[in-house]
XYZ file of N, CA and C in Angstrom:
240
model
N 0.598 -1.020 0.089
C 0.045 0.049 0.352
C 0.549 1.337 0.435
N 0.706 2.367 -1.025
C 1.167 3.113 -0.782
C 0.988 4.175 0.169
N 1.894 5.173 0.646
C 1.388 6.111 1.565
C 0.616 7.064 1.464
N 0.036 7.711 0.007
C -1.228 8.077 0.158
C -2.331 7.076 0.836
N -2.091 6.103 -0.072
C -3.301 5.057 0.119
C -3.518 4.715 1.690
N -2.214 4.724 2.046
C -2.560 4.148 3.732
C -2.813 5.538 4.501
N -2.613 6.428 4.198
C -2.909 7.808 4.858
C -4.229 8.339 4.669
N -4.981 7.924 3.348
C -6.193 8.008 3.340
C -7.498 6.827 4.134
N -6.951 5.950 3.957
C -7.753 4.756 4.716
C -7.610 5.313 6.034
N -6.426 5.604 6.439
C -6.742 5.908 8.330
C -7.749 7.537 8.654
N -7.908 8.429 7.511
C -8.330 9.241 7.675
C -9.669 9.446 7.394
N -10.023 8.424 6.435
C -11.344 7.851 6.111
C -12.077 7.424 7.426
N -10.891 6.107 7.944
C -11.687 5.442 9.259
C -11.742 6.347 9.974
N -10.934 7.287 10.526
C -11.145 8.049 11.915
C -12.284 9.054 11.409
N -12.382 9.545 10.195
C -13.743 10.427 9.740
C -15.112 9.271 10.141
N -15.359 8.188 9.806
C -15.950 7.461 10.361
C -16.412 7.005 11.560
N -15.591 6.744 12.359
C -15.387 6.647 14.143
C -16.045 7.731 14.754
N -15.493 9.052 13.918
C -16.380 10.543 14.788
C -17.500 10.434 14.183
N -18.359 10.024 13.805
C -19.641 9.983 13.341
C -19.876 10.315 11.789
N -19.256 10.702 10.876
C -19.258 11.618 9.407
C -19.433 10.382 8.599
N -20.634 10.247 8.201
C -20.754 8.735 6.977
C -20.079 9.374 5.804
N -19.862 10.996 5.427
C -19.419 10.759 4.404
C -18.104 11.844 4.261
N -17.501 11.536 3.615
C -16.639 12.806 2.813
C -16.927 14.285 3.155
N -18.160 14.646 2.063
C -18.546 15.741 2.027
C -19.187 16.269 3.262
N -19.853 15.478 3.961
C -20.731 15.601 5.352
C -19.834 16.411 6.301
N -18.478 15.628 6.312
C -17.658 15.581 7.441
C -16.940 17.625 6.952
N -16.697 17.635 5.546
C -15.817 18.826 5.348
C -16.860 20.108 5.631
N -18.204 19.847 5.165
C -19.226 21.084 5.327
C -19.318 20.914 6.789
N -19.658 20.466 7.746
C -19.769 20.452 8.964
C -18.958 21.164 10.122
N -17.671 21.163 9.512
C -15.985 21.307 10.296
C -15.926 22.961 9.328
N -16.477 23.495 8.710
C -16.520 24.839 7.720
C -15.870 24.892 6.725
N -15.391 23.695 6.273
C -15.058 23.261 5.054
C -13.531 24.179 4.633
N -13.472 25.138 3.349
C -11.928 25.332 3.307
C -11.750 26.272 4.411
N -12.265 27.065 5.211
C -11.563 27.969 6.065
C -11.150 27.565 7.060
N -11.857 25.836 7.286
C -10.899 25.306 8.679
C -9.772 24.541 8.352
N -9.705 23.929 6.704
C -9.183 23.119 6.762
C -7.430 23.636 5.632
N -8.244 24.894 4.745
C -7.138 25.839 3.789
C -7.309 24.876 2.780
N -8.072 24.000 2.384
C -8.044 23.444 1.008
C -9.640 23.302 0.461
N -9.445 22.910 -0.842
C -11.060 22.600 -1.531
C -11.452 20.989 -0.993
N -13.004 20.930 -1.016
C -13.234 19.957 -0.712
C -12.503 18.744 -1.411
N -12.612 19.116 -2.972
C -11.159 17.921 -3.872
C -10.336 17.536 -3.647
N -9.519 18.336 -2.839
C -8.043 17.927 -2.131
C -8.380 17.379 -1.263
N -9.139 17.456 0.113
C -9.859 16.417 0.528
C -9.830 15.504 0.333
N -11.347 15.281 -0.693
C -11.473 13.922 -0.988
C -10.791 13.182 -1.499
N -9.233 13.935 -2.328
C -8.282 13.241 -2.709
C -7.754 12.191 -2.002
N -7.217 12.997 -0.605
C -6.500 12.358 0.156
C -7.054 11.497 0.732
N -8.500 11.533 1.124
C -9.072 10.172 1.398
C -9.001 9.111 0.610
N -9.128 9.418 -0.626
C -8.928 8.594 -1.329
C -8.052 7.984 -1.691
N -6.813 8.431 -1.202
C -5.337 8.101 -1.593
C -4.759 8.318 -2.549
N -5.665 9.625 -3.244
C -4.625 10.349 -4.564
C -3.371 11.031 -4.328
N -3.480 11.522 -2.912
C -2.241 12.669 -2.417
C -2.404 12.598 -1.078
N -1.011 13.272 -0.634
C -0.858 13.267 1.053
C -0.855 14.723 0.865
N -1.282 15.083 2.468
C -1.425 16.773 2.584
C -0.304 17.209 3.059
N 0.275 18.866 3.009
C 1.481 19.124 2.855
C 1.791 18.943 4.768
N 2.678 18.789 5.519
C 2.916 18.324 6.731
C 2.131 19.612 7.545
N 2.308 20.575 7.089
C 1.425 21.752 7.830
C 0.188 21.853 7.613
N -0.375 21.298 7.204
C -1.794 20.991 6.750
C -2.574 19.803 7.959
N -1.274 19.046 8.693
C -1.746 17.900 9.171
C -2.558 17.919 10.840
N -1.978 19.214 11.141
C -2.198 19.799 12.118
C -4.344 20.363 12.978
N -4.373 20.972 11.331
C -5.750 21.572 11.242
C -6.521 20.390 10.995
N -5.870 19.384 10.264
C -6.931 17.834 9.822
C -7.022 17.280 11.235
N -6.152 17.213 12.092
C -6.229 16.388 13.381
C -7.004 17.000 14.524
N -7.421 18.570 14.296
C -7.584 19.666 15.340
C -9.332 19.164 15.063
N -9.678 19.428 13.469
C -11.055 19.081 12.534
C -11.959 17.799 13.273
N -10.925 17.053 13.256
C -11.342 15.437 13.297
C -11.565 15.360 15.023
N -11.368 16.598 15.494
C -11.576 16.378 16.954
C -10.983 15.323 17.845
N -9.914 14.967 17.120
C -8.899 14.313 17.973
C -7.577 14.690 18.762
N -7.156 14.256 19.858
C -5.821 14.719 20.208
C -4.837 14.580 19.299
N -3.543 15.868 19.659
C -2.753 15.920 18.853
C -1.855 14.281 19.108
N -2.140 14.228 20.195
C -1.491 12.741 20.901
C -1.958 11.812 20.765
N -2.674 11.342 20.339
C -3.899 10.520 20.471
C -3.047 9.473 19.607
N -3.778 8.009 19.966
C -3.518 7.032 18.910
C -4.167 7.227 17.266
N -5.067 7.888 17.046
C -5.244 7.934 15.729
C -4.718 9.044 14.935
N -3.810 10.413 15.583
C -3.027 11.247 15.078
C -1.687 10.796 14.994
N -1.636 9.787 15.897
C 0.046 9.274 15.752
C -0.278 8.516 14.368
N -1.149 7.629 13.910
C -1.420 6.623 12.827
C -1.594 7.730 11.642
N -2.233 8.427 11.850
C -2.647 9.473 10.781
C -1.070 9.883 10.069
N 0.168 10.217 11.347
C 1.018 10.731 10.772
C 2.136 9.476 10.322
N 2.124 8.547 10.977
C 3.124 7.583 10.469
C 2.556 7.081 9.085
N 1.161 7.067 8.546
C 0.882 6.890 7.158
C 1.429 8.217 6.124
């Protein structure tokens, strides 16, 4: 599995665990591009394993998902 695929799989899994059934529902509910600093298609590409986020965007994504910076999920995202 490529790094982008692994990251996307972890990202989608955390999103679902947090109660968001779709990437679009999550993106809209957190304030979209104002919160994450990227367009929905870019976020969706990450979930589908098509690309990785810039390193400086990971913090905002972790925060938007509502998980702690030092949580198991955050560590898993960073490792992926």
